Amino acid sequence: MGATAVAALGAAVLSAPVAGATDGSRGGAAREAGHAATRAALEAQVDEAGVPGALAQARDEHGVWNGDAGVANLRTGKPRGEHDRYRIASITKTFTATVLLQLQAEGKVDLDASVDTYLPGLVRGNGHDGRAITVRQLLNHTSGIFNYTADAEFGKTYLGVGFLKHRYDTLTPRDAIAIAMRHKADFKPGTGWNYSNTNYMLAGLIIEKVTGTPYATQVRQRIIKPLGLRSTTLPGTRASMPRPHGRGYSKFPDDPRGKIHDTTLLNPSWGWAAGEAISTSADLNRFYAALLQGRLLPRAALAEMKTTVPVGEDVPLRYGLGVAELRLSCDTTVWGHDGGINGSSSYAFSSEDGRHQIALNLNADWTGQGMAVVDAEFCGTTGGATDAATAGSARADAARGAAPKGSERVVRTVEQGRHASLAPRVNAAG
């Protein structure tokens, strides 16, 4: 999309309610002081980046802190709320990978078996060969399989102005895989790294093959219900959002007017096991705490999940099995994922011991530096809103393959491949 003026949007949010914070437990004043940098970075998303609204929840040994800025609805001026549900996009991948690792621990899946073992003949053509790709390589994005959301026609249909006509269309997992097979493989399996949503379409199909049930059923039974994630849903083809929720806003890269569109309602089937889920900040924090504290996976399986590969040179991010290891500006390491889909950019990260988390959402897909908020929470950046949005996000942007902040190039992977926001911005619209 390149640089896009957001003056009109800025005017809209300037008249919005100011950022707020609520205390989820005790010691509200002390808690607010402890998250001052996080609040400043959250406010910067609205005041400086031009995001309509942002919300976050942080959890640590002192309790729960909730913050918000801007609005959930540009038309009504309704503020964002701590219980709002939002589309989490690629954060879905951690749920999918967790189920596959559970199945491996039960002896039902071999991560080092070929994709063809479970899905014979599905991955073929243009250098793709499911006989030479392992399940593990799907989960850590070293398979070399082309990313279907980087297909030009897909981009026009679902990520550009074509979205307005096709927002309710259904795209099946096999349809998505077929799109990928029409392109050349990115590299030979195991010889490189490239973020590909196709990998997780295949992962979802493997779950269904070995269990005989929908992948979503397995996620609900194995993760959502045991953890009591009451606000987390897998909508399938359902376009509506469960309440409460705000609106999601998009700018399309092929719209020369740069108009802001309400893209709240959409059929997320094209995301499926790679990015269809809806959740809340509280549920995401609970999920990552449980995962990293070993309550969802045996110790050996969790160790496999956290065995990472590099994603590029001089990038402070490594990728495991559905989870990223990210080094922040203060050299603190966090684990989690981010994700972007039409009208929504989400981030969920935790300390390795599972005692400190933050999950947040921006209701825009063309601007914002959510990783600056993550950096502020864990590093305590205190240089004000501008510094919180730039110093903390410089490495985070590099970790996601972004262009330097100074270029103001906001062609994010949430616009290239929507929920590929940890991926280098090197294909599709980029």
mmCIF file of N, CA, C and O in Angstrom, residues 214-277:
data_model
loop_
_atom_site.group_PDB
_atom_site.id
_atom_site.type_symbol
_atom_site.label_atom_id
_atom_site.label_comp_id
_atom_site.label_asym_id
_atom_site.label_seq_id
_atom_site.Cartn_x
_atom_site.Cartn_y
_atom_site.Cartn_z
ATOM 1 N N PRO A 214 -13.527 -33.094 13.138
ATOM 2 C CA PRO A 214 -13.058 -31.786 12.691
ATOM 3 C C PRO A 214 -11.949 -31.249 13.586
ATOM 4 O O PRO A 214 -11.967 -31.460 14.802
ATOM 5 N N TYR A 215 -11.012 -30.563 12.980
ATOM 6 C CA TYR A 215 -9.905 -30.004 13.763
ATOM 7 C C TYR A 215 -10.437 -29.082 14.856
ATOM 8 O O TYR A 215 -9.911 -29.047 15.974
ATOM 9 N N ALA A 216 -11.508 -28.341 14.545
ATOM 10 C CA ALA A 216 -12.077 -27.418 15.527
ATOM 11 C C ALA A 216 -12.600 -28.156 16.753
ATOM 12 O O ALA A 216 -12.500 -27.655 17.880
ATOM 13 N N THR A 217 -13.148 -29.337 16.546
ATOM 14 C CA THR A 217 -13.621 -30.151 17.679
ATOM 15 C C THR A 217 -12.464 -30.517 18.585
ATOM 16 O O THR A 217 -12.573 -30.475 19.820
ATOM 17 N N GLN A 218 -11.343 -30.876 17.999
ATOM 18 C CA GLN A 218 -10.162 -31.216 18.790
ATOM 19 C C GLN A 218 -9.641 -30.019 19.581
ATOM 20 O O GLN A 218 -9.257 -30.144 20.749
ATOM 21 N N VAL A 219 -9.624 -28.846 18.963
ATOM 22 C CA VAL A 219 -9.178 -27.642 19.671
ATOM 23 C C VAL A 219 -10.108 -27.348 20.844
ATOM 24 O O VAL A 219 -9.659 -27.029 21.955
ATOM 25 N N ARG A 220 -11.400 -27.478 20.627
ATOM 26 C CA ARG A 220 -12.358 -27.218 21.709
ATOM 27 C C ARG A 220 -12.187 -28.214 22.845
ATOM 28 O O ARG A 220 -12.159 -27.839 24.023
ATOM 29 N N GLN A 221 -12.092 -29.491 22.510
ATOM 30 C CA GLN A 221 -12.030 -30.530 23.531
ATOM 31 C C GLN A 221 -10.710 -30.545 24.289
ATOM 32 O O GLN A 221 -10.671 -30.822 25.492
ATOM 33 N N ARG A 222 -9.635 -30.213 23.601
ATOM 34 C CA ARG A 222 -8.314 -30.352 24.194
ATOM 35 C C ARG A 222 -7.786 -29.060 24.820
ATOM 36 O O ARG A 222 -6.925 -29.101 25.706
ATOM 37 N N ILE A 223 -8.288 -27.918 24.372
ATOM 38 C CA ILE A 223 -7.735 -26.644 24.845
ATOM 39 C C ILE A 223 -8.815 -25.723 25.402
ATOM 40 O O ILE A 223 -8.748 -25.301 26.561
ATOM 41 N N ILE A 224 -9.810 -25.407 24.599
ATOM 42 C CA ILE A 224 -10.784 -24.397 24.984
ATOM 43 C C ILE A 224 -11.578 -24.801 26.221
ATOM 44 O O ILE A 224 -11.669 -24.033 27.195
ATOM 45 N N LYS A 225 -12.139 -25.999 26.234
ATOM 46 C CA LYS A 225 -12.944 -26.429 27.377
ATOM 47 C C LYS A 225 -12.114 -26.666 28.638
ATOM 48 O O LYS A 225 -12.481 -26.198 29.717
ATOM 49 N N PRO A 226 -10.992 -27.399 28.545
ATOM 50 C CA PRO A 226 -10.200 -27.626 29.766
ATOM 51 C C PRO A 226 -9.709 -26.337 30.425
ATOM 52 O O PRO A 226 -9.623 -26.266 31.655
ATOM 53 N N LEU A 227 -9.397 -25.322 29.635
ATOM 54 C CA LEU A 227 -8.890 -24.069 30.192
ATOM 55 C C LEU A 227 -10.005 -23.073 30.506
ATOM 56 O O LEU A 227 -9.738 -22.012 31.071
ATOM 57 N N GLY A 228 -11.236 -23.402 30.147
ATOM 58 C CA GLY A 228 -12.332 -22.483 30.392
ATOM 59 C C GLY A 228 -12.235 -21.209 29.576
ATOM 60 O O GLY A 228 -12.564 -20.123 30.069
ATOM 61 N N LEU A 229 -11.819 -21.334 28.322
ATOM 62 C CA LEU A 229 -11.691 -20.172 27.440
ATOM 63 C C LEU A 229 -13.066 -19.876 26.827
ATOM 64 O O LEU A 229 -13.324 -20.103 25.652
ATOM 65 N N ARG A 230 -13.946 -19.336 27.638
ATOM 66 C CA ARG A 230 -15.347 -19.178 27.256
ATOM 67 C C ARG A 230 -15.572 -18.163 26.136
ATOM 68 O O ARG A 230 -16.633 -18.151 25.516
ATOM 69 N N SER A 231 -14.596 -17.319 25.901
ATOM 70 C CA SER A 231 -14.765 -16.299 24.865
ATOM 71 C C SER A 231 -13.999 -16.626 23.591
ATOM 72 O O SER A 231 -13.895 -15.790 22.694
ATOM 73 N N THR A 232 -13.468 -17.834 23.503
ATOM 74 C CA THR A 232 -12.694 -18.251 22.332
ATOM 75 C C THR A 232 -13.540 -19.163 21.464
ATOM 76 O O THR A 232 -14.080 -20.159 21.938
ATOM 77 N N THR A 233 -13.667 -18.811 20.191
ATOM 78 C CA THR A 233 -14.494 -19.581 19.271
ATOM 79 C C THR A 233 -13.770 -19.810 17.954
ATOM 80 O O THR A 233 -12.874 -19.058 17.570
ATOM 81 N N LEU A 234 -14.197 -20.856 17.267
ATOM 82 C CA LEU A 234 -13.711 -21.183 15.923
ATOM 83 C C LEU A 234 -14.936 -21.113 15.015
ATOM 84 O O LEU A 234 -15.728 -22.048 14.963
ATOM 85 N N PRO A 235 -15.117 -20.005 14.313
ATOM 86 C CA PRO A 235 -16.393 -19.749 13.640
ATOM 87 C C PRO A 235 -16.668 -20.529 12.376
ATOM 88 O O PRO A 235 -17.808 -20.550 11.908
ATOM 89 N N GLY A 236 -15.662 -21.161 11.780
ATOM 90 C CA GLY A 236 -15.899 -21.892 10.541
ATOM 91 C C GLY A 236 -16.241 -20.945 9.410
ATOM 92 O O GLY A 236 -15.430 -20.125 9.003
ATOM 93 N N THR A 237 -17.473 -21.036 8.904
ATOM 94 C CA THR A 237 -17.906 -20.149 7.822
ATOM 95 C C THR A 237 -18.786 -19.012 8.329
ATOM 96 O O THR A 237 -19.257 -18.196 7.534
ATOM 97 N N ARG A 238 -19.014 -18.948 9.619
ATOM 98 C CA ARG A 238 -19.892 -17.921 10.187
ATOM 99 C C ARG A 238 -19.231 -16.552 10.121
ATOM 100 O O ARG A 238 -18.131 -16.354 10.621
ATOM 101 N N ALA A 239 -19.921 -15.583 9.521
ATOM 102 C CA ALA A 239 -19.339 -14.262 9.289
ATOM 103 C C ALA A 239 -19.514 -13.309 10.460
ATOM 104 O O ALA A 239 -18.774 -12.334 10.581
ATOM 105 N N SER A 240 -20.480 -13.580 11.324
ATOM 106 C CA SER A 240 -20.766 -12.665 12.421
ATOM 107 C C SER A 240 -19.756 -12.830 13.554
ATOM 108 O O SER A 240 -19.028 -13.822 13.623
ATOM 109 N N MET A 241 -19.736 -11.843 14.447
ATOM 110 C CA MET A 241 -18.868 -11.866 15.620
ATOM 111 C C MET A 241 -19.724 -12.054 16.869
ATOM 112 O O MET A 241 -20.770 -11.417 17.011
ATOM 113 N N PRO A 242 -19.293 -12.890 17.812
ATOM 114 C CA PRO A 242 -20.027 -12.987 19.074
ATOM 115 C C PRO A 242 -19.862 -11.716 19.893
ATOM 116 O O PRO A 242 -18.822 -11.061 19.849
ATOM 117 N N ARG A 243 -20.884 -11.358 20.633
ATOM 118 C CA ARG A 243 -20.827 -10.151 21.456
ATOM 119 C C ARG A 243 -20.209 -10.447 22.814
ATOM 120 O O ARG A 243 -20.292 -11.564 23.302
ATOM 121 N N PRO A 244 -19.589 -9.391 23.412
ATOM 122 C CA PRO A 244 -19.402 -8.034 22.899
ATOM 123 C C PRO A 244 -18.217 -7.966 21.929
ATOM 124 O O PRO A 244 -17.272 -8.725 22.044
ATOM 125 N N HIS A 245 -18.297 -7.036 21.011
ATOM 126 C CA HIS A 245 -17.191 -6.828 20.084
ATOM 127 C C HIS A 245 -17.269 -5.420 19.522
ATOM 128 O O HIS A 245 -18.336 -4.784 19.536
ATOM 129 N N GLY A 246 -16.141 -4.936 19.057
ATOM 130 C CA GLY A 246 -16.117 -3.667 18.358
ATOM 131 C C GLY A 246 -16.147 -3.905 16.862
ATOM 132 O O GLY A 246 -16.439 -5.014 16.397
ATOM 133 N N ARG A 247 -15.839 -2.891 16.098
ATOM 134 C CA ARG A 247 -15.772 -3.012 14.651
ATOM 135 C C ARG A 247 -14.326 -3.178 14.212
ATOM 136 O O ARG A 247 -13.394 -2.813 14.938
ATOM 137 N N GLY A 248 -14.130 -3.752 13.027
ATOM 138 C CA GLY A 248 -12.810 -3.866 12.442
ATOM 139 C C GLY A 248 -12.733 -3.002 11.199
ATOM 140 O O GLY A 248 -13.692 -2.936 10.424
ATOM 141 N N TYR A 249 -11.585 -2.339 10.991
ATOM 142 C CA TYR A 249 -11.458 -1.386 9.896
ATOM 143 C C TYR A 249 -10.263 -1.700 9.007
ATOM 144 O O TYR A 249 -9.190 -2.070 9.497
ATOM 145 N N SER A 250 -10.473 -1.510 7.702
ATOM 146 C CA SER A 250 -9.443 -1.821 6.710
ATOM 147 C C SER A 250 -9.260 -0.687 5.717
ATOM 148 O O SER A 250 -10.198 0.070 5.434
ATOM 149 N N LYS A 251 -8.054 -0.603 5.175
ATOM 150 C CA LYS A 251 -7.776 0.126 3.946
ATOM 151 C C LYS A 251 -7.231 -0.899 2.961
ATOM 152 O O LYS A 251 -6.376 -1.711 3.319
ATOM 153 N N PHE A 252 -7.726 -0.855 1.743
ATOM 154 C CA PHE A 252 -7.312 -1.825 0.746
ATOM 155 C C PHE A 252 -6.135 -1.291 -0.072
ATOM 156 O O PHE A 252 -6.157 -0.138 -0.510
ATOM 157 N N PRO A 253 -5.117 -2.123 -0.292
ATOM 158 C CA PRO A 253 -3.916 -1.659 -0.994
ATOM 159 C C PRO A 253 -4.173 -1.241 -2.434
ATOM 160 O O PRO A 253 -3.393 -0.480 -2.998
ATOM 161 N N ASP A 254 -5.276 -1.724 -3.038
ATOM 162 C CA ASP A 254 -5.560 -1.366 -4.424
ATOM 163 C C ASP A 254 -6.669 -0.315 -4.522
ATOM 164 O O ASP A 254 -7.256 -0.128 -5.589
ATOM 165 N N ASP A 255 -6.960 0.364 -3.430
ATOM 166 C CA ASP A 255 -7.955 1.439 -3.428
ATOM 167 C C ASP A 255 -7.230 2.780 -3.392
ATOM 168 O O ASP A 255 -6.730 3.197 -2.342
ATOM 169 N N PRO A 256 -7.142 3.496 -4.519
ATOM 170 C CA PRO A 256 -6.385 4.756 -4.557
ATOM 171 C C PRO A 256 -6.985 5.842 -3.662
ATOM 172 O O PRO A 256 -6.299 6.802 -3.316
ATOM 173 N N ARG A 257 -8.238 5.678 -3.258
ATOM 174 C CA ARG A 257 -8.870 6.684 -2.406
ATOM 175 C C ARG A 257 -8.395 6.570 -0.957
ATOM 176 O O ARG A 257 -8.543 7.511 -0.187
ATOM 177 N N GLY A 258 -7.860 5.415 -0.582
ATOM 178 C CA GLY A 258 -7.430 5.207 0.793
ATOM 179 C C GLY A 258 -8.586 5.249 1.772
ATOM 180 O O GLY A 258 -8.421 5.629 2.939
ATOM 181 N N LYS A 259 -9.762 4.844 1.328
ATOM 182 C CA LYS A 259 -10.953 4.896 2.165
ATOM 183 C C LYS A 259 -10.888 3.850 3.276
ATOM 184 O O LYS A 259 -10.358 2.759 3.095
ATOM 185 N N ILE A 260 -11.428 4.196 4.432
ATOM 186 C CA ILE A 260 -11.528 3.257 5.544
ATOM 187 C C ILE A 260 -12.840 2.492 5.416
ATOM 188 O O ILE A 260 -13.915 3.089 5.300
ATOM 189 N N HIS A 261 -12.750 1.173 5.409
ATOM 190 C CA HIS A 261 -13.917 0.315 5.271
ATOM 191 C C HIS A 261 -14.150 -0.478 6.556
ATOM 192 O O HIS A 261 -13.202 -0.916 7.219
ATOM 193 N N ASP A 262 -15.416 -0.686 6.896
ATOM 194 C CA ASP A 262 -15.777 -1.556 8.005
ATOM 195 C C ASP A 262 -15.751 -2.992 7.493
ATOM 196 O O ASP A 262 -16.556 -3.380 6.649
ATOM 197 N N THR A 263 -14.803 -3.786 7.988
ATOM 198 C CA THR A 263 -14.646 -5.172 7.518
ATOM 199 C C THR A 263 -14.912 -6.169 8.639
ATOM 200 O O THR A 263 -14.377 -7.282 8.648
ATOM 201 N N THR A 264 -15.757 -5.776 9.582
ATOM 202 C CA THR A 264 -16.046 -6.630 10.737
ATOM 203 C C THR A 264 -16.598 -7.982 10.313
ATOM 204 O O THR A 264 -16.165 -9.028 10.818
ATOM 205 N N LEU A 265 -17.572 -7.960 9.424
ATOM 206 C CA LEU A 265 -18.237 -9.194 9.013
ATOM 207 C C LEU A 265 -17.483 -9.821 7.851
ATOM 208 O O LEU A 265 -17.258 -9.187 6.821
ATOM 209 N N LEU A 266 -17.081 -11.071 8.030
ATOM 210 C CA LEU A 266 -16.400 -11.806 6.962
ATOM 211 C C LEU A 266 -16.446 -13.297 7.263
ATOM 212 O O LEU A 266 -16.532 -13.719 8.419
ATOM 213 N N ASN A 267 -16.412 -14.072 6.216
ATOM 214 C CA ASN A 267 -16.336 -15.529 6.334
ATOM 215 C C ASN A 267 -14.858 -15.889 6.487
ATOM 216 O O ASN A 267 -14.087 -15.745 5.547
ATOM 217 N N PRO A 268 -14.445 -16.379 7.672
ATOM 218 C CA PRO A 268 -13.015 -16.630 7.898
ATOM 219 C C PRO A 268 -12.548 -18.014 7.472
ATOM 220 O O PRO A 268 -11.480 -18.467 7.885
ATOM 221 N N SER A 269 -13.338 -18.679 6.616
ATOM 222 C CA SER A 269 -12.968 -20.040 6.223
ATOM 223 C C SER A 269 -11.616 -20.087 5.542
ATOM 224 O O SER A 269 -10.902 -21.093 5.633
ATOM 225 N N TRP A 270 -11.231 -19.000 4.866
ATOM 226 C CA TRP A 270 -9.935 -19.015 4.189
ATOM 227 C C TRP A 270 -8.776 -18.988 5.184
ATOM 228 O O TRP A 270 -7.631 -19.235 4.818
ATOM 229 N N GLY A 271 -9.070 -18.719 6.448
ATOM 230 C CA GLY A 271 -8.040 -18.782 7.483
ATOM 231 C C GLY A 271 -7.969 -20.140 8.161
ATOM 232 O O GLY A 271 -6.899 -20.630 8.490
ATOM 233 N N TRP A 272 -9.124 -20.728 8.425
ATOM 234 C CA TRP A 272 -9.278 -22.057 9.011
ATOM 235 C C TRP A 272 -8.226 -22.332 10.090
ATOM 236 O O TRP A 272 -8.060 -21.516 11.001
ATOM 237 N N ALA A 273 -7.509 -23.451 10.020
ATOM 238 C CA ALA A 273 -6.556 -23.817 11.077
ATOM 239 C C ALA A 273 -5.340 -22.910 11.114
ATOM 240 O O ALA A 273 -4.532 -22.979 12.049
ATOM 241 N N ALA A 274 -5.200 -22.049 10.114
ATOM 242 C CA ALA A 274 -4.095 -21.087 10.090
ATOM 243 C C ALA A 274 -4.479 -19.752 10.706
ATOM 244 O O ALA A 274 -3.598 -18.972 11.062
ATOM 245 N N GLY A 275 -5.810 -19.466 10.834
ATOM 246 C CA GLY A 275 -6.129 -18.132 11.306
ATOM 247 C C GLY A 275 -7.581 -17.743 11.441
ATOM 248 O O GLY A 275 -7.927 -16.589 11.222
ATOM 249 N N GLU A 276 -8.471 -18.664 11.817
ATOM 250 C CA GLU A 276 -9.890 -18.301 11.872
ATOM 251 C C GLU A 276 -10.380 -17.861 13.247
ATOM 252 O O GLU A 276 -11.466 -17.276 13.363
ATOM 253 N N ALA A 277 -9.646 -18.096 14.311
ATOM 254 C CA ALA A 277 -10.189 -17.996 15.660
ATOM 255 C C ALA A 277 -10.538 -16.572 16.084
ATOM 256 O O ALA A 277 -10.001 -15.582 15.601
#
